[in-house]
Structure formats: structure tokens, C-alpha cells
mmCIF file with all atom_site columns, C-alpha atoms in Angstrom:
data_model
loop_
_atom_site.group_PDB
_atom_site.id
_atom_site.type_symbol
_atom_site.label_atom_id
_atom_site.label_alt_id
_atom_site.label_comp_id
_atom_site.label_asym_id
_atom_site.label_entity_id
_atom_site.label_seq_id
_atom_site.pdbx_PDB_ins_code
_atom_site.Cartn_x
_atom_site.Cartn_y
_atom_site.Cartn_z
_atom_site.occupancy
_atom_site.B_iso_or_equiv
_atom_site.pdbx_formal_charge
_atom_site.auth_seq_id
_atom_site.auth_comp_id
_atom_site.auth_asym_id
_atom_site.auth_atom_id
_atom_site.pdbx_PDB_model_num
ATOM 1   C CA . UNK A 1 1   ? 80.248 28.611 229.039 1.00 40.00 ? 23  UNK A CA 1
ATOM 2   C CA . UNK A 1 2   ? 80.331 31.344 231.825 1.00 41.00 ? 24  UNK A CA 1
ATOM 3   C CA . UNK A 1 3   ? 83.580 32.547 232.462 1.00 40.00 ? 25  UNK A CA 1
ATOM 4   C CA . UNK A 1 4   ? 84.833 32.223 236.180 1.00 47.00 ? 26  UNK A CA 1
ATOM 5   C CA . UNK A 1 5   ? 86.025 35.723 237.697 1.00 45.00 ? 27  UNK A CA 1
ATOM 6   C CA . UNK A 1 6   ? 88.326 35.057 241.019 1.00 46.00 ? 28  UNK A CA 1
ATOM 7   C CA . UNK A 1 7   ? 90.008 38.243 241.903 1.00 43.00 ? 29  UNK A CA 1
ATOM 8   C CA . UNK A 1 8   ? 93.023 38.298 244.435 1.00 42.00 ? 30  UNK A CA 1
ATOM 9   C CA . UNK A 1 9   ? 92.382 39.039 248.155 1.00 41.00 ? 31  UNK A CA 1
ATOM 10  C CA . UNK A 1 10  ? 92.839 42.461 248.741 1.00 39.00 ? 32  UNK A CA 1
ATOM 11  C CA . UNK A 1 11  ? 94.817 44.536 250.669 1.00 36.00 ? 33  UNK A CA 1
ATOM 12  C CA . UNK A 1 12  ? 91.828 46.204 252.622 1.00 39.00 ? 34  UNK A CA 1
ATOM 13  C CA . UNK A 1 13  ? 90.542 42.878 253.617 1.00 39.00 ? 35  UNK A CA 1
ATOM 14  C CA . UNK A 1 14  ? 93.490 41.185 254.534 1.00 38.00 ? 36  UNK A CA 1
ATOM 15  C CA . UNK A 1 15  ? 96.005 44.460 256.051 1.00 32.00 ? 37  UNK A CA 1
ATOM 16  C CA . UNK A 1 16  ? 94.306 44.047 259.426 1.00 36.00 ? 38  UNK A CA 1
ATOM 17  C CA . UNK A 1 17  ? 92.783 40.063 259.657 1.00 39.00 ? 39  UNK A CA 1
ATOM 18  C CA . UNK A 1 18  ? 95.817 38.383 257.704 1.00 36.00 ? 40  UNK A CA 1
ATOM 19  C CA . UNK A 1 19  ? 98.212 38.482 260.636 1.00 34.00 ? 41  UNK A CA 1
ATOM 20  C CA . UNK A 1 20  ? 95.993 37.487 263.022 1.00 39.00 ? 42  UNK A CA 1
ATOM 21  C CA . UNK A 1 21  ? 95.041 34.839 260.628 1.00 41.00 ? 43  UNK A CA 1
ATOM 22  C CA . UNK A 1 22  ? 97.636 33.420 259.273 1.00 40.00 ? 44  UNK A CA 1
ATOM 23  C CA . UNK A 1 23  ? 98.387 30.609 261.993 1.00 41.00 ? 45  UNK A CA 1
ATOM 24  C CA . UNK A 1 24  ? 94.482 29.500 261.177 1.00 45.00 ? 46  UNK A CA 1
ATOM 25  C CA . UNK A 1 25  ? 94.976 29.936 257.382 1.00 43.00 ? 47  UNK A CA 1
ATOM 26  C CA . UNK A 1 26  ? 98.138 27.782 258.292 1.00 40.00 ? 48  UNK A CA 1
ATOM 27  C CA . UNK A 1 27  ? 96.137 25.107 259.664 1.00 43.00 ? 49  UNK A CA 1
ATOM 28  C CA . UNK A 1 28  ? 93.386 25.085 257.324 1.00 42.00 ? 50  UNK A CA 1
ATOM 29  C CA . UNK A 1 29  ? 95.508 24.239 254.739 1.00 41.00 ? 51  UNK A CA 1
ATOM 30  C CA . UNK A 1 30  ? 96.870 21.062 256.524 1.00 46.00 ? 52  UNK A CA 1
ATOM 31  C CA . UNK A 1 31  ? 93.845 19.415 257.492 1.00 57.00 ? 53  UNK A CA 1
ATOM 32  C CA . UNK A 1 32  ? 91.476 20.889 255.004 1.00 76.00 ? 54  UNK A CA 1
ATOM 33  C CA . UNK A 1 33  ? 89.091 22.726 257.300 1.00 82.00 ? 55  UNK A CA 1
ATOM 34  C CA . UNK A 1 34  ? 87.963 25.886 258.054 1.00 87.00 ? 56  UNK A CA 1
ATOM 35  C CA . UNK A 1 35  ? 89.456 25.133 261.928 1.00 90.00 ? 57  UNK A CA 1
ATOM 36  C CA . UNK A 1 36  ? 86.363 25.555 263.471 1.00 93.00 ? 58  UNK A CA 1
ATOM 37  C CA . UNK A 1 37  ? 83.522 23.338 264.712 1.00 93.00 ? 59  UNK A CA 1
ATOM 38  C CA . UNK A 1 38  ? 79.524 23.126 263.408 1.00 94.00 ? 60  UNK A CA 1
ATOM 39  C CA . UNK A 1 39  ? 78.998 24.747 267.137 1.00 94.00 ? 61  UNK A CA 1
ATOM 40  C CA . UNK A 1 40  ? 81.775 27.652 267.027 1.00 95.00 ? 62  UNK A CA 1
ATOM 41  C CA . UNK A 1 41  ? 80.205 28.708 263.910 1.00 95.00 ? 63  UNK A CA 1
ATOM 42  C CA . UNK A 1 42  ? 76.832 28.780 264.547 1.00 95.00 ? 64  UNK A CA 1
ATOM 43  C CA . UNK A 1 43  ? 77.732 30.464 268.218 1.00 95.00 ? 65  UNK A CA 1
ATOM 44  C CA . UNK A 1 44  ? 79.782 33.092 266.002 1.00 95.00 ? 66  UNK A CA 1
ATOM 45  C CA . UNK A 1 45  ? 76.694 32.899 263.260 1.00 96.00 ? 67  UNK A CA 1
ATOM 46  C CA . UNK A 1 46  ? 74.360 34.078 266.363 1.00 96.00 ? 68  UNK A CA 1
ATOM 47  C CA . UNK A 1 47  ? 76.156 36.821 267.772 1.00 95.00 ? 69  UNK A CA 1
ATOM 48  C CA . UNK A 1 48  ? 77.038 38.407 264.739 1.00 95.00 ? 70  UNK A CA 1
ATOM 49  C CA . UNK A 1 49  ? 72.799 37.913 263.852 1.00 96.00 ? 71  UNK A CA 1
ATOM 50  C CA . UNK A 1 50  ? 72.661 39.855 267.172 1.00 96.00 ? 72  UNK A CA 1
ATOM 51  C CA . UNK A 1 51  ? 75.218 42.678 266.346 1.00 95.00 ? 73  UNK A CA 1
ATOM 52  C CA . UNK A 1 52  ? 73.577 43.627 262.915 1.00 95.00 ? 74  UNK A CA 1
ATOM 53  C CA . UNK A 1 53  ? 69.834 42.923 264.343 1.00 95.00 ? 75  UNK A CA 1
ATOM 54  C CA . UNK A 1 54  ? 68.194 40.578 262.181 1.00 96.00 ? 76  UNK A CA 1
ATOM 55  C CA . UNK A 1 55  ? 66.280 37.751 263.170 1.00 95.00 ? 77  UNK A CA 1
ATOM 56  C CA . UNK A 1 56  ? 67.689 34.706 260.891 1.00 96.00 ? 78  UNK A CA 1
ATOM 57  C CA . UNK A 1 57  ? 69.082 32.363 263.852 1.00 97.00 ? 79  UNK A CA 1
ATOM 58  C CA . UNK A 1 58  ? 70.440 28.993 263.618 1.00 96.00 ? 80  UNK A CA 1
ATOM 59  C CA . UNK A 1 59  ? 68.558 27.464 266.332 1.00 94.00 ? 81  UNK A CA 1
ATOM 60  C CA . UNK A 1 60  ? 69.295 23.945 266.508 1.00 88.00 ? 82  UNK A CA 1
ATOM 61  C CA . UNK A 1 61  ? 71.773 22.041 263.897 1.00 88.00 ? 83  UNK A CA 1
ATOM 62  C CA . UNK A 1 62  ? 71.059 18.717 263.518 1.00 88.00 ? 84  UNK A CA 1
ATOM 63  C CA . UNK A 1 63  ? 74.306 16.966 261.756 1.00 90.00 ? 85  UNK A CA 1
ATOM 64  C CA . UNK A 1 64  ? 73.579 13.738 259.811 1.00 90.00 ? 86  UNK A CA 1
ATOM 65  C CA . UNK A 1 65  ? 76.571 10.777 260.243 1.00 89.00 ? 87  UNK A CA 1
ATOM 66  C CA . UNK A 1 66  ? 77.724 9.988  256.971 1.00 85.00 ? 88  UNK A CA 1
ATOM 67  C CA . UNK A 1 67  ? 80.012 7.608  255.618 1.00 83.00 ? 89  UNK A CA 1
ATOM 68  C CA . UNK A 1 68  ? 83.271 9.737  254.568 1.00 80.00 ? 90  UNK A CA 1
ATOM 69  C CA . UNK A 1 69  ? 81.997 12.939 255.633 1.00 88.00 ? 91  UNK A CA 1
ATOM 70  C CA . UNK A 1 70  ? 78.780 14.091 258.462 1.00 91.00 ? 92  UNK A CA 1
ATOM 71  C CA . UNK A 1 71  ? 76.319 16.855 257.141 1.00 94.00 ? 93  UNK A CA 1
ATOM 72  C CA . UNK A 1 72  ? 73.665 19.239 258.121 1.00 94.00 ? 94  UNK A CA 1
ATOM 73  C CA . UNK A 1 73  ? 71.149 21.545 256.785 1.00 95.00 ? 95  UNK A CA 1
ATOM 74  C CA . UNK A 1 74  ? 69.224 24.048 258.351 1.00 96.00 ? 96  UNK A CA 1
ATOM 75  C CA . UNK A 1 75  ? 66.277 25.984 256.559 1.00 95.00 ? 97  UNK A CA 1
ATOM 76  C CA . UNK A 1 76  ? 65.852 29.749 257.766 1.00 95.00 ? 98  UNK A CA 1
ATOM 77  C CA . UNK A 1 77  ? 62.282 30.176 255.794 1.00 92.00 ? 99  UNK A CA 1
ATOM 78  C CA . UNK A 1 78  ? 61.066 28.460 252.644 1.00 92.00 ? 100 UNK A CA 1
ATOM 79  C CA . UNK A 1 79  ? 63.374 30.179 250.390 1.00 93.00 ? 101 UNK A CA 1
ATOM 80  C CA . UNK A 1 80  ? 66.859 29.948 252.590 1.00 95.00 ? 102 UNK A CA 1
ATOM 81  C CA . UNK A 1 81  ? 68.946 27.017 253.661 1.00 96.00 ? 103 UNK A CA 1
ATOM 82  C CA . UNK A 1 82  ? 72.221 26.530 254.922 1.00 97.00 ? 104 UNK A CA 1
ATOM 83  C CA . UNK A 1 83  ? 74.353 23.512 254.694 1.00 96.00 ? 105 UNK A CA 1
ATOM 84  C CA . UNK A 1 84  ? 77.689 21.784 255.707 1.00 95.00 ? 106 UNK A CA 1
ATOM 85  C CA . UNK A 1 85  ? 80.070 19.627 255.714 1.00 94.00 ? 107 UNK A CA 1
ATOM 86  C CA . UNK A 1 86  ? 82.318 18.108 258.322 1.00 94.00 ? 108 UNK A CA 1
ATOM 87  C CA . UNK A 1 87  ? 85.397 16.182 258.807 1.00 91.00 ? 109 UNK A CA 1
ATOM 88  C CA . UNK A 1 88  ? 85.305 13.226 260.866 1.00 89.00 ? 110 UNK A CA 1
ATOM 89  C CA . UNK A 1 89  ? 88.477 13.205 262.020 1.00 88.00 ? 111 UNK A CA 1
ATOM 90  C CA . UNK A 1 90  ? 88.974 16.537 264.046 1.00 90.00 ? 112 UNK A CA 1
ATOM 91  C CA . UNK A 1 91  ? 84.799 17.438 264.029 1.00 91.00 ? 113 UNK A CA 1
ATOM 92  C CA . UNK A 1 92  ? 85.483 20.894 261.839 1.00 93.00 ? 114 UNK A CA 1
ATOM 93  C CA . UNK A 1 93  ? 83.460 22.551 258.857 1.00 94.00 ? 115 UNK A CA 1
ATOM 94  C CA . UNK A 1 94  ? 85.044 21.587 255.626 1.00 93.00 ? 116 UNK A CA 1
ATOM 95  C CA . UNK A 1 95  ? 82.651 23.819 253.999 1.00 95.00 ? 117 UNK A CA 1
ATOM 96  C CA . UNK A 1 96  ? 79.304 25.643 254.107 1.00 97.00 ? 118 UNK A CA 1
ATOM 97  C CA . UNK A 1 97  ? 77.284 27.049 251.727 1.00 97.00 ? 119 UNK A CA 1
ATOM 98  C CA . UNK A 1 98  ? 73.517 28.609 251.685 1.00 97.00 ? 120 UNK A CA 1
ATOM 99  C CA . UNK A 1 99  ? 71.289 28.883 249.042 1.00 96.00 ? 121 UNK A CA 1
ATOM 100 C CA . UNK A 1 100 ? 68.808 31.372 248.805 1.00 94.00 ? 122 UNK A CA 1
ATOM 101 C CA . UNK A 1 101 ? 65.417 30.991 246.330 1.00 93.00 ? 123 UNK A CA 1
ATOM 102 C CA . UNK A 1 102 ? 63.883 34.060 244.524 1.00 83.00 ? 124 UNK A CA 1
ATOM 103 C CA . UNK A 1 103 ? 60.495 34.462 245.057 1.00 86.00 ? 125 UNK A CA 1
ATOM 104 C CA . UNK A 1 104 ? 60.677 38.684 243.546 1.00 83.00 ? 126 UNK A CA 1
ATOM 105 C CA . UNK A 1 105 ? 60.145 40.319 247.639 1.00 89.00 ? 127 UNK A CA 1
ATOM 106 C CA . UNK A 1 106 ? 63.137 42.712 249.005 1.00 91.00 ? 128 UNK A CA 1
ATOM 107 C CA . UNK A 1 107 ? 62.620 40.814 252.184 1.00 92.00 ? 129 UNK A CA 1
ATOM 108 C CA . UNK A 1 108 ? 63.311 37.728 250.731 1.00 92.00 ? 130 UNK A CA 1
ATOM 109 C CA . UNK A 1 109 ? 66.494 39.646 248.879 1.00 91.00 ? 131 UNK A CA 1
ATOM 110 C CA . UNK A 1 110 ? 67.543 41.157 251.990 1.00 94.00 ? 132 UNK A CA 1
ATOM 111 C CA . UNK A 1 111 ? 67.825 37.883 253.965 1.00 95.00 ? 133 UNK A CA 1
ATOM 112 C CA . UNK A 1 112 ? 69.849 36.091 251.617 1.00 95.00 ? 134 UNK A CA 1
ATOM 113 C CA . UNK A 1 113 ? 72.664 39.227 251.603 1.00 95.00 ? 135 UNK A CA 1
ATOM 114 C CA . UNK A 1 114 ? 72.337 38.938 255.546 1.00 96.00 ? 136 UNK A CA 1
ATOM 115 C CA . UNK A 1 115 ? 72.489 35.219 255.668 1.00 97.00 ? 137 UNK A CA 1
ATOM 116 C CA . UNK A 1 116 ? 75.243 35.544 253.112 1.00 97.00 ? 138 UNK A CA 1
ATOM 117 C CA . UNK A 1 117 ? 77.183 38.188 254.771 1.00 96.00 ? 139 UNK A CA 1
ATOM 118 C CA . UNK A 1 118 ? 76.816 36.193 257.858 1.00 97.00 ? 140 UNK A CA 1
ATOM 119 C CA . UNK A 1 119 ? 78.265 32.944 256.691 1.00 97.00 ? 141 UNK A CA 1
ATOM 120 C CA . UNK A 1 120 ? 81.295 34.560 255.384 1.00 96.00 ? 142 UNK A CA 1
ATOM 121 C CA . UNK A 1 121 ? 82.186 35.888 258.847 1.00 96.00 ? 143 UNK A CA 1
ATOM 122 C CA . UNK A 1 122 ? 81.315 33.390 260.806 1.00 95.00 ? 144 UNK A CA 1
ATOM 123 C CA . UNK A 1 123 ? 83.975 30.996 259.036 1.00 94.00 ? 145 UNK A CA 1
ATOM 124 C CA . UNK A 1 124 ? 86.425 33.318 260.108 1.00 87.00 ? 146 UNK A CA 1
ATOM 125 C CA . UNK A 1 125 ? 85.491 33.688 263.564 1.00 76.00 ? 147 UNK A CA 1
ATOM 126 C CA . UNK A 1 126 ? 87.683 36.640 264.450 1.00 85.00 ? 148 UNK A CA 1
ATOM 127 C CA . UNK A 1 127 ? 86.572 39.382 261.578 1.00 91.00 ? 149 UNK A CA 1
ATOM 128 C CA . UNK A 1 128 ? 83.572 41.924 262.277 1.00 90.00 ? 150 UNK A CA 1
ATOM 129 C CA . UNK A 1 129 ? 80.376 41.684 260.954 1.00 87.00 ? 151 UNK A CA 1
ATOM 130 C CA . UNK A 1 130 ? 81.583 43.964 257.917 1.00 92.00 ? 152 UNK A CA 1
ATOM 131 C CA . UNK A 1 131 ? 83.925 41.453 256.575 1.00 95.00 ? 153 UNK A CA 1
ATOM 132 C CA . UNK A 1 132 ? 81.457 39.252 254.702 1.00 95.00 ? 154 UNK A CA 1
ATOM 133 C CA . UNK A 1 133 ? 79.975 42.304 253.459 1.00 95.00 ? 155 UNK A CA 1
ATOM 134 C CA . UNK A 1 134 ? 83.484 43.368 252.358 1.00 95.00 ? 156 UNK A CA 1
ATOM 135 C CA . UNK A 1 135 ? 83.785 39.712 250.549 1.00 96.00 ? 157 UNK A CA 1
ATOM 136 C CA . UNK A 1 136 ? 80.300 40.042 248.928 1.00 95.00 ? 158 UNK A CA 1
ATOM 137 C CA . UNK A 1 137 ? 81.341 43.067 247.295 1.00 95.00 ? 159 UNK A CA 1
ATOM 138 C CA . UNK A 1 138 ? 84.601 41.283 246.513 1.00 95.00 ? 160 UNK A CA 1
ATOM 139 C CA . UNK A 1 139 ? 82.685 38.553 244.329 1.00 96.00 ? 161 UNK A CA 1
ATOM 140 C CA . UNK A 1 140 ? 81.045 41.036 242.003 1.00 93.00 ? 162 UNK A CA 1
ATOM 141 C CA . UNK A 1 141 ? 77.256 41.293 243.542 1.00 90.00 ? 163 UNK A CA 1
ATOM 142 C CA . UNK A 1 142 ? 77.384 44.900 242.895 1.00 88.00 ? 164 UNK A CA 1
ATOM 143 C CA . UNK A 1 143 ? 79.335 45.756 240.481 1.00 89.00 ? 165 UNK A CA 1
ATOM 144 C CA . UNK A 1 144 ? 77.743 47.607 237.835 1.00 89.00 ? 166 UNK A CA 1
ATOM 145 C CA . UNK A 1 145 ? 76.497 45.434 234.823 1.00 86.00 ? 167 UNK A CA 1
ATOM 146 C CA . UNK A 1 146 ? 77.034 42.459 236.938 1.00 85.00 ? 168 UNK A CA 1
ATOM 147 C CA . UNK A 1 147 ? 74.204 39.818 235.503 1.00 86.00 ? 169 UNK A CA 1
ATOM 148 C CA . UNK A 1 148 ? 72.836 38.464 238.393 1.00 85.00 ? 170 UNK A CA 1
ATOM 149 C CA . UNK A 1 149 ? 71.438 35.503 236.900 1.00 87.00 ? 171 UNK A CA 1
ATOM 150 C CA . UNK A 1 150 ? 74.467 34.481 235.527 1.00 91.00 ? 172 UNK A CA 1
ATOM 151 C CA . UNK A 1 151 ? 77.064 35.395 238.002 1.00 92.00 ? 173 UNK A CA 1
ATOM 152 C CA . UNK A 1 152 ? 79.811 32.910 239.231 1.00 95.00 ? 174 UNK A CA 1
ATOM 153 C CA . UNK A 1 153 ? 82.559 34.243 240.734 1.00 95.00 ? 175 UNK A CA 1
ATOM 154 C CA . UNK A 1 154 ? 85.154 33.218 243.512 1.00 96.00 ? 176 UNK A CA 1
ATOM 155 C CA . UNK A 1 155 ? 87.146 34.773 245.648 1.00 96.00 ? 177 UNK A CA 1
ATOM 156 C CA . UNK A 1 156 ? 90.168 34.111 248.270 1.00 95.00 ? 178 UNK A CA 1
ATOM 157 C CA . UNK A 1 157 ? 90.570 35.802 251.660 1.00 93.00 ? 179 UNK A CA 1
ATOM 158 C CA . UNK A 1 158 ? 93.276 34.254 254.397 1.00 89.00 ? 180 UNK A CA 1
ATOM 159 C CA . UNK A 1 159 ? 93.248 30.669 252.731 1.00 90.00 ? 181 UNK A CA 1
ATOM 160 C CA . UNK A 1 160 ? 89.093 30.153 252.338 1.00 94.00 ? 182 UNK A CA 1
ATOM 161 C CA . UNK A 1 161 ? 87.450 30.822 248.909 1.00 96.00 ? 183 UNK A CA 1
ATOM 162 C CA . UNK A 1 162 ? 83.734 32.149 248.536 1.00 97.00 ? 184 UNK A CA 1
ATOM 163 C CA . UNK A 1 163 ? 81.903 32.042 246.056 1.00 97.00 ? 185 UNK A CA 1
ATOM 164 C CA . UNK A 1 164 ? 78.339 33.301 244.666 1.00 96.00 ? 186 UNK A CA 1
ATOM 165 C CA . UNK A 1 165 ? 76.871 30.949 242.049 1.00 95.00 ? 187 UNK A CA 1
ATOM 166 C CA . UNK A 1 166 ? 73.496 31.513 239.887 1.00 93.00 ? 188 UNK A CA 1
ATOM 167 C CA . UNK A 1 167 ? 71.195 28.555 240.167 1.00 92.00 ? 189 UNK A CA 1
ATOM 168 C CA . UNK A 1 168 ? 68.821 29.006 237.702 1.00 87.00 ? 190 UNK A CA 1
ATOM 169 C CA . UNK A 1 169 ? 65.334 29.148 238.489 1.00 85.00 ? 191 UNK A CA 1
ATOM 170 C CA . UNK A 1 170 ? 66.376 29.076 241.843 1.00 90.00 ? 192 UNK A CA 1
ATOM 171 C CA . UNK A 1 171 ? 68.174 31.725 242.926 1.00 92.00 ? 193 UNK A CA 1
ATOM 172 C CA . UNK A 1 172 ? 71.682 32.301 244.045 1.00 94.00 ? 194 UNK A CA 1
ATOM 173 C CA . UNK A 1 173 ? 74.312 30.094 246.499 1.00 95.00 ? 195 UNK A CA 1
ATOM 174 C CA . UNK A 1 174 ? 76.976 31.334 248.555 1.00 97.00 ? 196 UNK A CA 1
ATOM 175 C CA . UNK A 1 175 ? 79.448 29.378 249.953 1.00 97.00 ? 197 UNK A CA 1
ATOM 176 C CA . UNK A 1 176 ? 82.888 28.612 251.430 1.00 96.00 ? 198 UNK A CA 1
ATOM 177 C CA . UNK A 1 177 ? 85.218 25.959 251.319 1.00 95.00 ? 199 UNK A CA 1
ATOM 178 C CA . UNK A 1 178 ? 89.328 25.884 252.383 1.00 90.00 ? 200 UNK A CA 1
ATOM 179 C CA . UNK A 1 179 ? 90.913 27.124 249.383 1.00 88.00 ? 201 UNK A CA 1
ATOM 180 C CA . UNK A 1 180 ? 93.820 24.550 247.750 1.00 81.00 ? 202 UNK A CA 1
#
């Protein structure tokens, strides 16, 4: 059994965002959403795509109506997808996560950190571009003896928790959810 690692929000992160933040964090909370809609966050998704250069897009989201909670999914290539949930009752993201497949290339590597690093900020939709980065390095990616293939750590940063899970012969999965 893999042991969970969830380290604290830190001050860095949170010194400058947490203020302007903390009404949203506030709300989250009470209705159990991230306070945005599908179409904030993929307009905040896009222009932060923009900012860094890289050309994963969400073009068009398609949400399915389901009977609690509607859903989408939108595949980048073969390898990436990204996927949602929303609440019916005030049409915001409960969560999102992506999952990205291994196939061995750096430019399949490098697209899931990008995708990944864009997700994170784009659930927050006034950080910089840096701040998912800032959370990726939060959840261990880097650290040094870090076992990739086994890596599941979370993370909270003004009220959502990320995550990076292994999937087995898959690959890895980001995500996001409101934390509780």
C-alpha cells in the first residue's frame, strides 16, 4: 500500500494569491465547486496555452447531461485527455482531471507537464501561468528519488487539492477537485 504524501500549502504559493482568493476559496467550500464555469476555464485554459506558446487548445467542449452530475472529455492527442465534472445546480466545475499515457517520447512528456501545469491554473482563474508549475513541484514530480511510477501525492492551495496519481501501464493523472 503506497503511502499518500499531502504537504501543506505553502507560503510562496499562497503570500500573494490567498488574499485575493479567499472570498472564492470561501465559496468553493459552500457549494462544492471550483466557482467557475466549463467555459471560464477553458477561456482561462486558452489564454494561458497562448502566454506559454504551446499548441494544446481546448477547442470545443462538448458536456454530456447526466443524471446527478453533467460531464465532458476532451482528447488533446492519443495519449492526453481531459475531463470534468459539473454541478447542475449553479453550472460550475466540481472537478477536472487529465490523464496523460506514456508512449517513452519527450514530446509526449512535455505535453502532459504543460497540459498539467495548465489545468492547475486555469481552476484558479486569477494566478499566472507559473502557479501550476509551482503546484507540480509542490506534489513531488521532481523531487529527487521521487518513483514516478508509483507516485500519489496531494496537495492543497486556497481550498482546491491536486493531485498526481500513477496509473499503471498508463501513465500519470492530474487532477483537481474542491478540497473538504
Amino acid at each position: 500500500m503506497t503511502k499518500k504524501k499531502e504537504s501543506a500549502p505553502s507560503e510562496e504559493l499562497n503570500l500573494n494569491q490567498s488574499i485575493a482568493l479567499s472570498n472564492e476559496s470561501t465559496q468553493r467550500e459552500t457549494d462544492h465547486s471550483f466557482g467557475i464555469s466549463p467555459e471560464e476555464f477553458v477561456k482561462s485554459f486558452n489564454e494561458k496555452a497562448q502566454l506559454i506558446q504551446t499548441r494544446l487548445r481546448i477547442n470545443n467542449l462538448n458536456t454530456n447531461e447526466g443524471p446527478g452530475k453533467d460531464s465532458f472529455q476532451y482528447q488533446f492527442t492519443e495519449t492526453l485527455i481531459i475531463s470534468g465534472r459539473i454541478d447542475k445546480n449553479n453550472g460550475n466545475l466540481i472537478d477536472v482531471s487529465l490523464i496523460g499515457g506514456n508512449d517513452g517520447t519527450t514530446e509526449t512528456a512535455e505535453d502532459i507537464l504543460t497540459a498539467a501545469s495548465l489545468l492547475i491554473s486555469s481552476t484558479q482563474i486569477n494566478v499566472s501561468t507559473g502557479f501550476g508549475d509551482d503546484v507540480i513541484k509542490k506534489l513531488g514530480l521532481f523531487d529527487k528519488g521521487e518513483d514516478l511510477s508509483k507516485i500519489d501525492n496531494s496537495t492543497v492551495v486556497n481550498g482546491i487539492k491536486y493531485y498526481v496519481l500513477a496509473l499503471p501501464s498508463i501513465g500519470l493523472s492530474f487532477g483537481a477537485s474542491v478540497a473538504k
